mmCIF file of C-alpha atoms in Angstrom:
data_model
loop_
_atom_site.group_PDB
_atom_site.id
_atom_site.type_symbol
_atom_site.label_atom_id
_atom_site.label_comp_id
_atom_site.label_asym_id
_atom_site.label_seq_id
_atom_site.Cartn_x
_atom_site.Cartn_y
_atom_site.Cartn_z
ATOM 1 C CA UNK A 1 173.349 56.544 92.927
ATOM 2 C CA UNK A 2 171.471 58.624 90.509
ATOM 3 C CA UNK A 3 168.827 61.229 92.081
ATOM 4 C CA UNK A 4 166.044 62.687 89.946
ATOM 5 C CA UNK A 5 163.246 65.476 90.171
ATOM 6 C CA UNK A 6 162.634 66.016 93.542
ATOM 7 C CA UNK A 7 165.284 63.866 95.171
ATOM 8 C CA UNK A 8 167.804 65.724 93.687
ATOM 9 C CA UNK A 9 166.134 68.892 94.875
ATOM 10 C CA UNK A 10 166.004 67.220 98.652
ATOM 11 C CA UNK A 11 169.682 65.737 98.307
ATOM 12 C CA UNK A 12 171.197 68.918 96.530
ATOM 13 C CA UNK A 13 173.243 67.053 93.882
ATOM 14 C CA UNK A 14 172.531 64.465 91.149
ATOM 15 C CA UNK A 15 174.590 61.869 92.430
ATOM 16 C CA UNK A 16 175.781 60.377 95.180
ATOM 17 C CA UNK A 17 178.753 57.906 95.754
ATOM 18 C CA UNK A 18 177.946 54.594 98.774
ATOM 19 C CA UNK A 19 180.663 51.870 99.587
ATOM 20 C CA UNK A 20 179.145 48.854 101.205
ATOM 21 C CA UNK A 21 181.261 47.473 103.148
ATOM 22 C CA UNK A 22 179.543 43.767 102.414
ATOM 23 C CA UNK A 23 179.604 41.838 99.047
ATOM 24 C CA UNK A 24 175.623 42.928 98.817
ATOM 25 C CA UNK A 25 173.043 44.897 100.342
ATOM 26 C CA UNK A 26 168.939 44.425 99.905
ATOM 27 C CA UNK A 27 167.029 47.585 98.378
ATOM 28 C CA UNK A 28 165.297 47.992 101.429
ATOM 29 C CA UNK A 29 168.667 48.136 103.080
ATOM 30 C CA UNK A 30 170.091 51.111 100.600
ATOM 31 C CA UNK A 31 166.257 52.665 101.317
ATOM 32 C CA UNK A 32 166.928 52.529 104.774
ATOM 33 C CA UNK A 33 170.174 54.429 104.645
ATOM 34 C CA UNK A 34 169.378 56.697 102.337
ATOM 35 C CA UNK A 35 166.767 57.852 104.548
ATOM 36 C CA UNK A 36 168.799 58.303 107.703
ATOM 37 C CA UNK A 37 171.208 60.535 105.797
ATOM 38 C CA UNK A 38 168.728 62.282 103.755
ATOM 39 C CA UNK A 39 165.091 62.313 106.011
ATOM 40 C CA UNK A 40 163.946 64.709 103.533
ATOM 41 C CA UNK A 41 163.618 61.975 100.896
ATOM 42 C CA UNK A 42 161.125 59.953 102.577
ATOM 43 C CA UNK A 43 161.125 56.808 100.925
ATOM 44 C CA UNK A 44 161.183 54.350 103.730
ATOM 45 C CA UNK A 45 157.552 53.591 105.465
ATOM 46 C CA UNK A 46 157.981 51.994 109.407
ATOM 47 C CA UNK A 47 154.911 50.356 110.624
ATOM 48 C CA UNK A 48 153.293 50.691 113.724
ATOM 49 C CA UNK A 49 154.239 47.056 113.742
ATOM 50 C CA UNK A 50 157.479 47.346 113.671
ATOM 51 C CA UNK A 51 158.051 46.544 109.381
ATOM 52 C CA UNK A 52 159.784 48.601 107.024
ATOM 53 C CA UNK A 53 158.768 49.061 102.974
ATOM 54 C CA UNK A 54 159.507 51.072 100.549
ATOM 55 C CA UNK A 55 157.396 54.063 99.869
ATOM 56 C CA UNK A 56 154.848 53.077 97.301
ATOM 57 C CA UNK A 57 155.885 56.081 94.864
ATOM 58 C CA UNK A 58 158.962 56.133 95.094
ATOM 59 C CA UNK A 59 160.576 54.139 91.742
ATOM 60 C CA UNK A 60 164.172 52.543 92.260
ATOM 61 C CA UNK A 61 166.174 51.302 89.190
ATOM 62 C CA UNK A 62 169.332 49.068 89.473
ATOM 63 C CA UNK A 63 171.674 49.051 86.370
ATOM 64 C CA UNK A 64 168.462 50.386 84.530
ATOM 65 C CA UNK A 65 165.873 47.788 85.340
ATOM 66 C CA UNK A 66 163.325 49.144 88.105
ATOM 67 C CA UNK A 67 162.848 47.197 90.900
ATOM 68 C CA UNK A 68 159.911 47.323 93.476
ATOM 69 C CA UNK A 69 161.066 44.390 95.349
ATOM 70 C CA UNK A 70 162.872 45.249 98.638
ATOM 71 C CA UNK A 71 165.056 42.182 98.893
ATOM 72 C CA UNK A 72 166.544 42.395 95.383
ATOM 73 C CA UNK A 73 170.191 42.593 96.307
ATOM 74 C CA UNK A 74 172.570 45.436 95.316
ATOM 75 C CA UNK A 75 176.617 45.026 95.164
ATOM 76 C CA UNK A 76 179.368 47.349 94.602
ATOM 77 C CA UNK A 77 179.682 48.744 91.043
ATOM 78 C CA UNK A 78 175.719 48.631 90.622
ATOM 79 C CA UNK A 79 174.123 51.769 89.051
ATOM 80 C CA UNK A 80 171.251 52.840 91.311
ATOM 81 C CA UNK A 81 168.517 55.675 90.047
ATOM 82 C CA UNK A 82 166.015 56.810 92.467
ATOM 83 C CA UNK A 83 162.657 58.025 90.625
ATOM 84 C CA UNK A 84 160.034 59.970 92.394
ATOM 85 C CA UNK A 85 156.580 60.447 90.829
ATOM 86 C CA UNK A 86 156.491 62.700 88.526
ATOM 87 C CA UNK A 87 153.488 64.661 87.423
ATOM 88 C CA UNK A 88 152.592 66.445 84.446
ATOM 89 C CA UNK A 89 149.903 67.546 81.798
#
């Protein structure tokens, strides 16, 4: 898992290393555990009504095509970047 900009500033490293210990996961699913190891990163959104999403800013790539869809599946091997906005002049 690749970590730019301000997710590498709230992780403290550039990359991270995540064996699933099923033949896939969902992005949601990654999301989700990223954000119970790493709060600061805030990139999953629970609803009052009880549904996780993604956080709308937050960019994901897998093996260098982003994704915003939260089921697209992820298996071992698979490169992951995680992309917050980034702003600029």
């Amino acid at each position: 898992i690749l970590l730019f900009a301000s997710s590498r500033e709230a992780v403290g490293s550039s990359k991270l290393s995540l064996t699933i210990d099923r033949d896939e996961i969902t992005l949601l699913d990654l999301a989700d555990h990223l954000q119970s190891s790493y709060p600061q990163l805030r990139i999953v959104v629970r609803g009052a009504d009880g549904v996780t999403s993604l956080v709308d800013t937050i960019n994901f790539a897998i093996n260098k095509k982003y994704s915003r869809d939260p089921t697209v599946l992820i298996r071992n091997g698979d490169e992951i970047a995680v992309i917050p906005p980034i702003s600029g002049g």
